[in-house]
Tab-separated table of N, CA, C and O in Angstrom:
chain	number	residue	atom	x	y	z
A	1	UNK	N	-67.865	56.196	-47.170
A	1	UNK	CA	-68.584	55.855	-48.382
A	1	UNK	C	-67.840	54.735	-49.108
A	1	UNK	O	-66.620	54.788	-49.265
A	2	UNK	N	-68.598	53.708	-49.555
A	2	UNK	CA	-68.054	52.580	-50.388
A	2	UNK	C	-67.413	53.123	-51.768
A	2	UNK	O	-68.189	53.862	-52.374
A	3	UNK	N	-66.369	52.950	-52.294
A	3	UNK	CA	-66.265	52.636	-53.881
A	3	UNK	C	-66.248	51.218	-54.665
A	3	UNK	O	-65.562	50.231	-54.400
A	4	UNK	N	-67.225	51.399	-55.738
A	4	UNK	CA	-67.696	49.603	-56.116
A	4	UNK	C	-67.413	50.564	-57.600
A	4	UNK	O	-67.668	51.666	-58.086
A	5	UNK	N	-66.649	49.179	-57.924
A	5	UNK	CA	-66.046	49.373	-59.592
A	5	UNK	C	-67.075	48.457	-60.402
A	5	UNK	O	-67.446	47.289	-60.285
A	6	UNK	N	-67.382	49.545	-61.311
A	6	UNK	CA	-68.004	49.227	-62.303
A	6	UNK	C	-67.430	48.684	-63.312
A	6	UNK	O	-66.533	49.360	-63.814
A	7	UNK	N	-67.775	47.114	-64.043
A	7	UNK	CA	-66.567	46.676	-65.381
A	7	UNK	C	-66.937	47.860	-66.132
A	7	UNK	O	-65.964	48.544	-65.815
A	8	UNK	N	-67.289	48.248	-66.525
A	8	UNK	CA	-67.340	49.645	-67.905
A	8	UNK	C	-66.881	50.856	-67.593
A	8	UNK	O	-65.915	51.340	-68.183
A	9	UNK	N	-67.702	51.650	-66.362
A	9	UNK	CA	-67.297	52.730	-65.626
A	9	UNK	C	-65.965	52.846	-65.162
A	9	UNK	O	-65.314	53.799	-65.590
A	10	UNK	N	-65.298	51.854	-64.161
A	10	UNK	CA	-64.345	52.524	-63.281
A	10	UNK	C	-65.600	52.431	-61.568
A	10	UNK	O	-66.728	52.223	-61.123
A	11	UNK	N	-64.000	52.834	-61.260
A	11	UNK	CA	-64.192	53.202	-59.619
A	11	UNK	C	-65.855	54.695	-59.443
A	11	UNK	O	-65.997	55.705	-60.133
A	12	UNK	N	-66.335	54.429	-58.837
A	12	UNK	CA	-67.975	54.985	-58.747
A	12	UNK	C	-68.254	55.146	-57.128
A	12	UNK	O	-68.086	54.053	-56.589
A	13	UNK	N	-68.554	55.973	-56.373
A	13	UNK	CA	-69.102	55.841	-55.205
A	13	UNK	C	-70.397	55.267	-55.308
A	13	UNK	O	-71.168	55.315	-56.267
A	14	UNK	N	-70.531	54.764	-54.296
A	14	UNK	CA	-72.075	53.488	-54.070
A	14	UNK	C	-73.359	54.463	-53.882
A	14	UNK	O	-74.195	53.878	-53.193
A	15	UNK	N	-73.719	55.550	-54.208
A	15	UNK	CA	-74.746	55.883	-54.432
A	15	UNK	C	-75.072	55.915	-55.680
A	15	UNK	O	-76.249	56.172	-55.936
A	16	UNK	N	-74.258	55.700	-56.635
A	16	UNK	CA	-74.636	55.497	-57.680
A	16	UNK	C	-75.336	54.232	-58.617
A	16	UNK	O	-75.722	53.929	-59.746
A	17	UNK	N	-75.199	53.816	-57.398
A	17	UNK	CA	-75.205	51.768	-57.537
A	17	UNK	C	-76.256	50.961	-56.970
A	17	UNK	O	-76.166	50.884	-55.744
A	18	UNK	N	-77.139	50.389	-57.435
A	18	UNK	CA	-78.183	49.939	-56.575
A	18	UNK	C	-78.227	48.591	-56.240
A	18	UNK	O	-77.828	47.901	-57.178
A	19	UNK	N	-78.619	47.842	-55.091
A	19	UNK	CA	-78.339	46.543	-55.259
A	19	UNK	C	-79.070	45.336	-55.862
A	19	UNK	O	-80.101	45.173	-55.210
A	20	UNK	N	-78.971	44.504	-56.752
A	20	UNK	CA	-79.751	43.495	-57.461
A	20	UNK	C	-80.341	41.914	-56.672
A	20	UNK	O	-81.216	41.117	-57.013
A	21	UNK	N	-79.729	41.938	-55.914
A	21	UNK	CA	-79.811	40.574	-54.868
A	21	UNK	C	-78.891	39.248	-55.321
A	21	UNK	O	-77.823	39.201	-55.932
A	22	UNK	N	-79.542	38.437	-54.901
A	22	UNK	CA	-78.007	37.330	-55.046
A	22	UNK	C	-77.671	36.684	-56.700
A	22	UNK	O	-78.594	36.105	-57.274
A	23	UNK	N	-76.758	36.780	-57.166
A	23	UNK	CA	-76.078	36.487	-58.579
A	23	UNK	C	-76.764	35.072	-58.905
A	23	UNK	O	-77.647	34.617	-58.177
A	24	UNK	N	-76.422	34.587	-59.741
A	24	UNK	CA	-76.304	33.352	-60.468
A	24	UNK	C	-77.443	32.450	-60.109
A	24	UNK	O	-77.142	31.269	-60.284
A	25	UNK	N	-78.620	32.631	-59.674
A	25	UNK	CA	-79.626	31.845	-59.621
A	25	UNK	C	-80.519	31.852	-60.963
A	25	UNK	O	-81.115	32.732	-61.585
A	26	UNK	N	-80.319	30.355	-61.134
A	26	UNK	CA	-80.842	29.868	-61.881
A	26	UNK	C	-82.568	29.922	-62.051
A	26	UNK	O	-83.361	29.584	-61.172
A	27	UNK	N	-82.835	30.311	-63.084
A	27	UNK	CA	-84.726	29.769	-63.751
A	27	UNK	C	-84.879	28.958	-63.396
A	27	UNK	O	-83.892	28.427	-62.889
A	28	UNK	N	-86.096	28.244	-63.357
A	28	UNK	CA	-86.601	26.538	-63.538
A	28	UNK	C	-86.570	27.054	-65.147
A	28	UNK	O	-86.724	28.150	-65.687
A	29	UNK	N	-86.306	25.769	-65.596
A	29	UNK	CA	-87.054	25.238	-67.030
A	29	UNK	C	-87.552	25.529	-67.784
A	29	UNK	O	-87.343	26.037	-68.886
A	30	UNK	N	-89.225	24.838	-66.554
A	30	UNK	CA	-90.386	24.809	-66.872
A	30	UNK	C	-91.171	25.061	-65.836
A	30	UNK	O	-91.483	24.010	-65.276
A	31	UNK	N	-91.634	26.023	-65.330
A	31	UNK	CA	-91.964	27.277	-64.162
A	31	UNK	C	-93.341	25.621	-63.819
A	31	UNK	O	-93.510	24.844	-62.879
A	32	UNK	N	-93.898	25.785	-64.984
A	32	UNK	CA	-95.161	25.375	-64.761
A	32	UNK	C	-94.979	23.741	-64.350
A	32	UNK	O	-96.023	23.092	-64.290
A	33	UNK	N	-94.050	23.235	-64.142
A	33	UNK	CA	-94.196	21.959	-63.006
A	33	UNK	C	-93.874	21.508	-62.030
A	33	UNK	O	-93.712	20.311	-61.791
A	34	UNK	N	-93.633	23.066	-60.807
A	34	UNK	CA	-93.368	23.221	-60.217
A	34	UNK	C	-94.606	23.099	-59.284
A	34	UNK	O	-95.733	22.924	-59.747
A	35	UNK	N	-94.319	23.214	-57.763
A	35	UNK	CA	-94.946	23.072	-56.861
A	35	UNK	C	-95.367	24.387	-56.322
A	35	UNK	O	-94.513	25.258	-56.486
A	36	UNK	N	-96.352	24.733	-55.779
A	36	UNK	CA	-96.533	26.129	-55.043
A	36	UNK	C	-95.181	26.182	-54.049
A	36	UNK	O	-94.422	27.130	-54.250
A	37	UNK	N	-94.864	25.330	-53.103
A	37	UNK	CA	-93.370	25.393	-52.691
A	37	UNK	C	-92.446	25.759	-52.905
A	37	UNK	O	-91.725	26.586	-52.346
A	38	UNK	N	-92.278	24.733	-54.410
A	38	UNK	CA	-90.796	25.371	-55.188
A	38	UNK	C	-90.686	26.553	-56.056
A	38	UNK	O	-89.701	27.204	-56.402
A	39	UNK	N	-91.813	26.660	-56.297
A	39	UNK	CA	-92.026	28.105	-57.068
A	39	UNK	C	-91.652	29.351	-56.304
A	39	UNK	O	-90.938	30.281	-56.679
A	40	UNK	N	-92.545	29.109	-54.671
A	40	UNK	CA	-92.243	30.211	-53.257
A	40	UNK	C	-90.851	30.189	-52.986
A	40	UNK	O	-90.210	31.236	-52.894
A	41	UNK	N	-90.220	28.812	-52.821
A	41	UNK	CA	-88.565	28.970	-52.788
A	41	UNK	C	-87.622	30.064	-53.767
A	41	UNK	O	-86.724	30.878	-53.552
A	42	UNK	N	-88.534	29.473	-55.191
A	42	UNK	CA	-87.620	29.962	-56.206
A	42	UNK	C	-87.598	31.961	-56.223
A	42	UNK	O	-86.612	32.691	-56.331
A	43	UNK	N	-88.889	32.302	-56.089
A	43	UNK	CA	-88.473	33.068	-55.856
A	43	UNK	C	-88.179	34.153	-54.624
A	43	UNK	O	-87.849	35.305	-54.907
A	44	UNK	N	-88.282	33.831	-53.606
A	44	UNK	CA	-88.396	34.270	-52.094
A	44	UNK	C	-87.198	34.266	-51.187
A	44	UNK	O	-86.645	35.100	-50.471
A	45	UNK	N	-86.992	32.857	-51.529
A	45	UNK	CA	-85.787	32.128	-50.749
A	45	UNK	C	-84.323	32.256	-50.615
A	45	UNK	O	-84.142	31.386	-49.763
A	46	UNK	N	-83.226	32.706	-50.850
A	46	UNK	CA	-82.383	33.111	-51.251
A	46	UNK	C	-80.991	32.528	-49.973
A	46	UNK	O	-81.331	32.170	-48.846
A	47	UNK	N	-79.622	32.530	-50.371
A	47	UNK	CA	-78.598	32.443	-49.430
A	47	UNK	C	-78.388	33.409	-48.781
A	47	UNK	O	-78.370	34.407	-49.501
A	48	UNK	N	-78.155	33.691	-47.402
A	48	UNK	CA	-77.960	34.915	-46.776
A	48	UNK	C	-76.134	34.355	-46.084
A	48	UNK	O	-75.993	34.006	-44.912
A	49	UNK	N	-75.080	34.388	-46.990
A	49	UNK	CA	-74.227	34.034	-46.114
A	49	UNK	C	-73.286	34.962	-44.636
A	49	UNK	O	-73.399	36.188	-44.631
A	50	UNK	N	-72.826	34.602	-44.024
A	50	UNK	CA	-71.699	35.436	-43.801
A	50	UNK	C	-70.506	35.058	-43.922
A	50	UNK	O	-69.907	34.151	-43.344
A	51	UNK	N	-70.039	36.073	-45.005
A	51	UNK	CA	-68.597	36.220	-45.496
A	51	UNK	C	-69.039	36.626	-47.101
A	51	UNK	O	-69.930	37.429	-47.379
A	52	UNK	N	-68.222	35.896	-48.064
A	52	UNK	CA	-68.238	36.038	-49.467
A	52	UNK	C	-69.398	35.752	-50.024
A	52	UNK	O	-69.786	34.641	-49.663
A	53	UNK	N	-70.004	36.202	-50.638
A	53	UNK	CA	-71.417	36.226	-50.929
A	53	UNK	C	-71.775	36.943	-52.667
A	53	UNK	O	-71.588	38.154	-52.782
A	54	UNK	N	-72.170	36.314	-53.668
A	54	UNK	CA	-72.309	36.771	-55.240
A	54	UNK	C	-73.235	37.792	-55.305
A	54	UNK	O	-74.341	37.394	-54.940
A	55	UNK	N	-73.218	38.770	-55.576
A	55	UNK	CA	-74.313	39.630	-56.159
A	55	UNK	C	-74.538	40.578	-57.026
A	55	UNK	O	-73.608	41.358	-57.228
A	56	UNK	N	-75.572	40.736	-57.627
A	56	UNK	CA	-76.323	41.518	-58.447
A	56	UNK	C	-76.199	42.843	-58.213
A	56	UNK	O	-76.816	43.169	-57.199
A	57	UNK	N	-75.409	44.110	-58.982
A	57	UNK	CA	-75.739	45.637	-58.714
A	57	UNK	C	-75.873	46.028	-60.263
A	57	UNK	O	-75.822	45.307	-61.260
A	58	UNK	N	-76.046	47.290	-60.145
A	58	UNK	CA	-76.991	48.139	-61.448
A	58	UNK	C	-75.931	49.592	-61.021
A	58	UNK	O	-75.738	50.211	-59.975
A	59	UNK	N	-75.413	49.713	-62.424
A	59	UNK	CA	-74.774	51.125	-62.196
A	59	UNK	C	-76.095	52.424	-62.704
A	59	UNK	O	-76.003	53.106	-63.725
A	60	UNK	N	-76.956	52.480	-61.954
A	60	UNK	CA	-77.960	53.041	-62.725
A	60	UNK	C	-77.757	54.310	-62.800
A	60	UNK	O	-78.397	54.820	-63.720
A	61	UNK	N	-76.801	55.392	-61.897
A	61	UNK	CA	-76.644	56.425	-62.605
A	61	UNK	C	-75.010	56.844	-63.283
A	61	UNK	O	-74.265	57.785	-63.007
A	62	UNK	N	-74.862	55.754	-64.222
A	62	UNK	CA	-74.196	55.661	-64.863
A	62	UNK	C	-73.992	54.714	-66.062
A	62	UNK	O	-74.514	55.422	-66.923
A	63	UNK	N	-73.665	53.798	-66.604
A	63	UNK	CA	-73.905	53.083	-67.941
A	63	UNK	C	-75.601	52.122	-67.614
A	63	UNK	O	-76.376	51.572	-68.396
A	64	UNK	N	-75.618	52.274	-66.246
A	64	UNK	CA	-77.524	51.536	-66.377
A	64	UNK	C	-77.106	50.154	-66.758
A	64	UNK	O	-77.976	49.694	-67.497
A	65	UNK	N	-76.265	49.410	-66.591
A	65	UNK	CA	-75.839	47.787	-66.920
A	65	UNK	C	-75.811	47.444	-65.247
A	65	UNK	O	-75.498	48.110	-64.260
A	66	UNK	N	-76.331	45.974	-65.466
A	66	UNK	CA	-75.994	45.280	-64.531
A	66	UNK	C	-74.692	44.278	-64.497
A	66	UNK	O	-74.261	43.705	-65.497
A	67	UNK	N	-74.308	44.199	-63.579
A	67	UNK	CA	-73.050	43.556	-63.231
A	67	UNK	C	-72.903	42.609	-62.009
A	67	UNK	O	-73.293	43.249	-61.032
A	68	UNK	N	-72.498	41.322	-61.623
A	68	UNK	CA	-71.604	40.849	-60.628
A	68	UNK	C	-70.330	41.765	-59.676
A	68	UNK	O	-69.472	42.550	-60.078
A	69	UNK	N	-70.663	41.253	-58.228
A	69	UNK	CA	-69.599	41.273	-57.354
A	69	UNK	C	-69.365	40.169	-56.312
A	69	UNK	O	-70.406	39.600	-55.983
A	70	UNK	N	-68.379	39.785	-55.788
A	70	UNK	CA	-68.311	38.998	-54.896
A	70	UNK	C	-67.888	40.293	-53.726
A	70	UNK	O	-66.979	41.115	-53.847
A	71	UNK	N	-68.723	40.173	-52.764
A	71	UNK	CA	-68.832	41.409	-51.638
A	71	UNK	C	-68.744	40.379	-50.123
A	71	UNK	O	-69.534	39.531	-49.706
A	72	UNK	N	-67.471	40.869	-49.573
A	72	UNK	CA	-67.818	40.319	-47.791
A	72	UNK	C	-69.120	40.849	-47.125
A	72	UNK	O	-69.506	42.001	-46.926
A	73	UNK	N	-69.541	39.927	-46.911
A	73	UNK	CA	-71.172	40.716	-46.246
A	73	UNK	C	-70.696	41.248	-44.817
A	73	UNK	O	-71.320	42.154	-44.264
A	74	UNK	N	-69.361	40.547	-44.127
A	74	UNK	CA	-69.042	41.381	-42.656
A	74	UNK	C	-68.721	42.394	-42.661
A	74	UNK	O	-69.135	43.156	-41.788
A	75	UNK	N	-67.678	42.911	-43.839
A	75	UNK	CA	-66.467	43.898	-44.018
A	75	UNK	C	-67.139	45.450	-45.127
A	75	UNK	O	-66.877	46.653	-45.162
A	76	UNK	N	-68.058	44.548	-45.864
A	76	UNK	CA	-68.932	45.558	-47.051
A	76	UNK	C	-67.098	45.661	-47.728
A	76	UNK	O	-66.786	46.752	-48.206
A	77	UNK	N	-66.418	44.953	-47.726
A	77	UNK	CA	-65.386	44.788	-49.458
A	77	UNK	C	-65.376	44.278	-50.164
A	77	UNK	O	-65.292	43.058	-50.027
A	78	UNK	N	-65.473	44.984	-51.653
A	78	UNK	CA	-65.760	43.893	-52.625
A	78	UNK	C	-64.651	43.527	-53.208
A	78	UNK	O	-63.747	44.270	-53.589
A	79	UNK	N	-64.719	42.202	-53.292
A	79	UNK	CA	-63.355	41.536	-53.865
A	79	UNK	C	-62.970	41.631	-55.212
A	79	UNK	O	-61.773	41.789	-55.454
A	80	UNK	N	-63.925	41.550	-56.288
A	80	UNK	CA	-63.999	41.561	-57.472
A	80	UNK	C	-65.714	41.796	-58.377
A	80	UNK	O	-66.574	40.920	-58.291
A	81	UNK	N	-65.851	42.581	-58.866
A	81	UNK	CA	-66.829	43.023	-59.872
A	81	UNK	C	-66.292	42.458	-61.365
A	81	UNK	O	-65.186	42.611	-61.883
A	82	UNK	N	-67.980	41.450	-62.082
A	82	UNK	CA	-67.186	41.292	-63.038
A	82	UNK	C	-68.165	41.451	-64.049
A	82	UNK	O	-69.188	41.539	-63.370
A	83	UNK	N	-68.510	41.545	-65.225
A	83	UNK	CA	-69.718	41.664	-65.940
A	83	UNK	C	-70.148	40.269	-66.004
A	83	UNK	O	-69.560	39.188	-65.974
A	84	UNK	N	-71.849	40.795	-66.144
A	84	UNK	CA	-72.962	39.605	-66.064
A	84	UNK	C	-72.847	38.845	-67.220
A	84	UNK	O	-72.352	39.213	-68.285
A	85	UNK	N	-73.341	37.742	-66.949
A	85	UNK	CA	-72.920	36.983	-67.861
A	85	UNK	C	-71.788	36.113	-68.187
A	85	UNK	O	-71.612	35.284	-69.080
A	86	UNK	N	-70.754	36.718	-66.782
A	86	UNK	CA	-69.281	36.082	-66.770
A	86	UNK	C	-69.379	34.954	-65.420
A	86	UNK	O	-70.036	35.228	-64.416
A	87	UNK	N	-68.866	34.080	-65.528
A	87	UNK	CA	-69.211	33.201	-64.900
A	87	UNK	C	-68.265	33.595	-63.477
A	87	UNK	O	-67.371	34.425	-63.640
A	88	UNK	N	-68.452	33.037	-62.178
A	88	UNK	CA	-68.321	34.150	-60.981
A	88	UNK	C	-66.273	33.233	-60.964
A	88	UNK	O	-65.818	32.112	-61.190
A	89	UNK	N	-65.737	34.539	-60.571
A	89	UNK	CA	-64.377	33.885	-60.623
A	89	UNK	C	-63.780	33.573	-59.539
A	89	UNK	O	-63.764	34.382	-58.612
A	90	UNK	N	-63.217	32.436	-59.441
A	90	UNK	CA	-62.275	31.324	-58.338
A	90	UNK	C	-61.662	32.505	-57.575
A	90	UNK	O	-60.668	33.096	-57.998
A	91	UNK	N	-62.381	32.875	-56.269
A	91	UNK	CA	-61.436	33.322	-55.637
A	91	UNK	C	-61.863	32.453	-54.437
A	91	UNK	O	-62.379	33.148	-53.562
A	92	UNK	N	-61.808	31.280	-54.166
A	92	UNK	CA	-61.408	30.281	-53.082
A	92	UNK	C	-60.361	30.907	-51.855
A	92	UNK	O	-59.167	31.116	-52.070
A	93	UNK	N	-60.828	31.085	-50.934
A	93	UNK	CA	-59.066	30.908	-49.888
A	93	UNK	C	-59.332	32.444	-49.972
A	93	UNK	O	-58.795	32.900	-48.963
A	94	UNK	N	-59.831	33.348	-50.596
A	94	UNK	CA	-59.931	34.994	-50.203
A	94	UNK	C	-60.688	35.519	-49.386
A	94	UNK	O	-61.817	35.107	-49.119
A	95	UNK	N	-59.958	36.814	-48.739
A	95	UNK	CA	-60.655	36.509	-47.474
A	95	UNK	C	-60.464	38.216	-47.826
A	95	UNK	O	-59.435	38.652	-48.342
A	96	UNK	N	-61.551	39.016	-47.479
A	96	UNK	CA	-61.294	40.458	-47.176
A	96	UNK	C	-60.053	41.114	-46.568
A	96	UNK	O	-59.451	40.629	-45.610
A	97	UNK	N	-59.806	41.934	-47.014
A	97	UNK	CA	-58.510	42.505	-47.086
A	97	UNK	C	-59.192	43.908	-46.026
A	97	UNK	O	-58.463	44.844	-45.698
């Protein structure tokens, strides 16, 4: 079983945790001058990396906030959880432990 730290909670086993999809993607603007394309990109499309990868979880049975992690998508370790809204932190050169 995973443990994914919650910034508020603490250490939590991952059933408690649901996943949000990829972090820090940006809105358009102005939705409406967009293309049927870029609109389908915007919301459909997403990075699927392998390795370090930003994402979205929900401690929902517990404070119900959403939060950031940077998670190895090979290894399932997360490097760092940080609250939303915090801009994603420099860990360059880190590599799952």
């Amino acid at each position: 079983m995973l443990i994914i730290t919650c910034p508020w909670c603490g250490a939590r086993p991952e059933l408690e945790f649901r996943y949000g999809g990829e972090a820090h993607i940006a809105r358009p603007a102005d939705p409406s001058t967009l293309t049927d394309e870029e609109w389908a990109d915007f919301l459909y499309n997403r990075t699927n990396p392998k390795g370090l990868h930003a994402e979205r979880w929900r401690h929902v049975h517990g404070c119900g906030r959403f939060f950031n992690a940077v998670r190895d998508t090979v290894s399932d370790f997360f490097v760092v959880t940080y609250k939303a809204g915090e801009t994603r932190p420099d860990i360059a050169g880190e590599q799952a432990k």
